[in-house]
Steps between C-alpha positions, in 0.01 A plus 500: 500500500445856562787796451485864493715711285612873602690712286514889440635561128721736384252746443422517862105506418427300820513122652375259270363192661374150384374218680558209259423124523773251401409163410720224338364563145331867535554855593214689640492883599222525757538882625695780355494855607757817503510691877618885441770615697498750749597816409822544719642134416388525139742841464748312677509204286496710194787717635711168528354323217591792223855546654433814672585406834769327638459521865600158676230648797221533235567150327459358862193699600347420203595129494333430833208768411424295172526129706245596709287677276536123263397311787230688618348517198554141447342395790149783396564265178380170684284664670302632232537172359373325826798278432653290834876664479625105601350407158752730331785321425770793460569872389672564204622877529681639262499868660602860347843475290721820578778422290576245226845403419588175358839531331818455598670295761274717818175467276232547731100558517394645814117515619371610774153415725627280828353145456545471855288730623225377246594094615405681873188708403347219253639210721586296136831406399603808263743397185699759384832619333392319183814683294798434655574166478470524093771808498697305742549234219564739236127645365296778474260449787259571292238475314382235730148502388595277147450177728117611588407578169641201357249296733189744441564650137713201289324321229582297201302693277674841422762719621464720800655752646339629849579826513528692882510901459581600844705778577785266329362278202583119507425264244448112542513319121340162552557303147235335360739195473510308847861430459651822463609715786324804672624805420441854774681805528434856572439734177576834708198748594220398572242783702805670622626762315159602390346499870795643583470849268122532564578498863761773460355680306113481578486362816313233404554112536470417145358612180203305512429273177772672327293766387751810604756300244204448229535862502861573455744444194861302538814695561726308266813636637353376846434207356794407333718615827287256724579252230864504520468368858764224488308244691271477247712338257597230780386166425337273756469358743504855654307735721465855620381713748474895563883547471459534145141610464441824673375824544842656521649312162154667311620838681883440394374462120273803502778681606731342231286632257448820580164432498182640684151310318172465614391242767295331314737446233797328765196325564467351189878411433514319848178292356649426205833443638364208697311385223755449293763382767233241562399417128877435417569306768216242396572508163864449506536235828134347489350415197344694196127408570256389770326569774652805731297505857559744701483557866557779729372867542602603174250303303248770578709754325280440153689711323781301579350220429410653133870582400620159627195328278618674184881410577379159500304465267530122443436458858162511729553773784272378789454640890503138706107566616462313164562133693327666859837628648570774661780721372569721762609176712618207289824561652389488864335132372840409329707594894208263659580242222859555602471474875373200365796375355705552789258318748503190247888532440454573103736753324347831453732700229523382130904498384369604124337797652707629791880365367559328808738188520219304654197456605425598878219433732442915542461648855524492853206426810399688771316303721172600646383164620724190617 
């Protein structure tokens, strides 16, 4: 059984696709690739992505824009592939989340790309709106990933914790003993701040490898005033989004300060900011050692990568190329694995991970073929 998975992250990078096989007993990822955004839709999902917009006309522009962009890139996809679209057994879209609020009695998670425009370009049945029906019953919405990685990653052997840096960091703690539950949650920033400054600053998309951080030296009093973000201290299940993690809150504490450094060193006290929001989540809801695998664009920031090896130091910090995956789309495989779940009627949320009341079969279809 063939699925596609579609999902642009939080860092707004691109659309991540994977074609991925589902048989009974095995998960195979066939195709993956990331499609750039134009340059007009990509500013456009940005400006409602980081909270800068609000216009109701812009969310619907770009919510039709970004449907048809999904589907026909989906459809250049199976071409490529020289795949027969009737082979395809659905879409899982998971589209571009503008805002991310889960708490409260009007929790919500809204994303936007219109399935029904990619059910009519593709001609497949499209499943989408994979969050709602977990907030509706009292979760999170997210992470939603935990279920994938429990299927591709989970082993009786050792600990693991698979690790996603995106612009928001999730973490999915799969215990080495079978009969204990799954742990995910998000850990706070991932990509974003720091993408974030170097694009305000620089003008660039991201410090590449870390190496404009190598160079700079930790404002503590930065530091410590990023640190006394209260939703840190939350315990799971929980999860985040760009309401809390910002440009503007990294502006607001500058200007707390008094304070006026170098580039390079904000830099380096975003870096280690989400290296230690990250470390401490692990250590203190996951376990103390393991295997940490991690997915997503940030596991090409080496020097990243370096600080979070020496906070966990009883641990093994790998990029998920080590078992042939790859990491800038495991989470377009894990929407394919949940259209999946929806065509087969199988919950899709985890109540350990998201809080939820119950588990749900997640999402709803747009039909492309009867």
């Amino acid at each position: 059984m063939l699925y596609i998975g579609a999902i642009s992250g939080t860092s707004v990078d691109g659309l991540d696709l994977s074609i991925v096989d589902i048989a009974s007993t095995e998960i195979k990822i066939l195709n993956s690739e990331t499609v750039p955004f134009p340059a007009t839709l990509k500013s456009n999902l940005q400006r409602l992505a980081f909270n800068e917009d609000d216009s109701i006309e812009l969310f619907g522009i770009s919510h039709a824009e970004l449907g048809t962009f999904t589907g026909l890139a989906i459809r250049e996809l199976i071409e490529k592939n020289t795949l027969d679209p009737s082979c395809i057994t659905a879409i899982g879209s998971h589209g571009q989340t503008v805002r991310h609020r889960p708490d409260g009695s009007a929790g919500f998670s809204l994303q936007i790309g219109d399935s029904n425009r990619i059910a009519q370009i593709t001609g497949i049945n499209t499943i989408a709106d994979f969050r709602a029906a977990d907030i509706a019953c009292g979760g999170q919405g997210a992470p939603l990933v935990p279920k994938f990685h429990e299927v591709m990653f989970r082993t009786p052997e050792f600990d693991r914790v698979v690790l996603n840096i995106g612009g928001i960091a999730n973490v999915t703690f799969l215990p080495a003993d079978l009969s204990a539950e799954v742990i995910g949650f998000d850990t706070g920033p991932g990509n974003t701040l720091m993408d974030r400054w170097v694009q305000h600053k620089l003008a660039r998309p991201f410090d590449s490898e870390g190496a404009m951080a190598a160079s700079g030296t930790v404002n503590e009093k930065l530091f410590e005033n990023l640190c006394s973000n209260p939703w840190l201290s939350r315990t799971p299940p929980k999860s985040t989004g760009k309401e809390y993690f910002n440009l503007n809150r990294i502006l607001r504490a500058l200007d707390h300060l008094g304070q006026n450094p170098d580039d390079e060193d904000v830099l380096a006290t975003l870096t280690q900011f989400t290296n230690t929001t990250i470390s401490n989540a692990i250590q203190s809801w996951c376990c103390r050692a393991g295997e940490v695998i991690v997915c997503g664009g940030g596991r090409l920031n080496s020097h990243l990568l370096d600080l979070l090896q020496q906070s966990l130091p009883s641990f093994k910090v790998i990029p998920c190329e080590k078992y042939e995956l790859d990491g800038d789309t495991v989470e377009a495989a894990a929407f394919a694995y949940l259209a999946h779940l929806y065509v087969t009627k199988q919950t899709g949320n985890i109540r350990s991970v998201t809080g939820a009341k119950a588990e749900r079969v997640l999402g709803c279809c747009y039909v492309g073929k009867s």
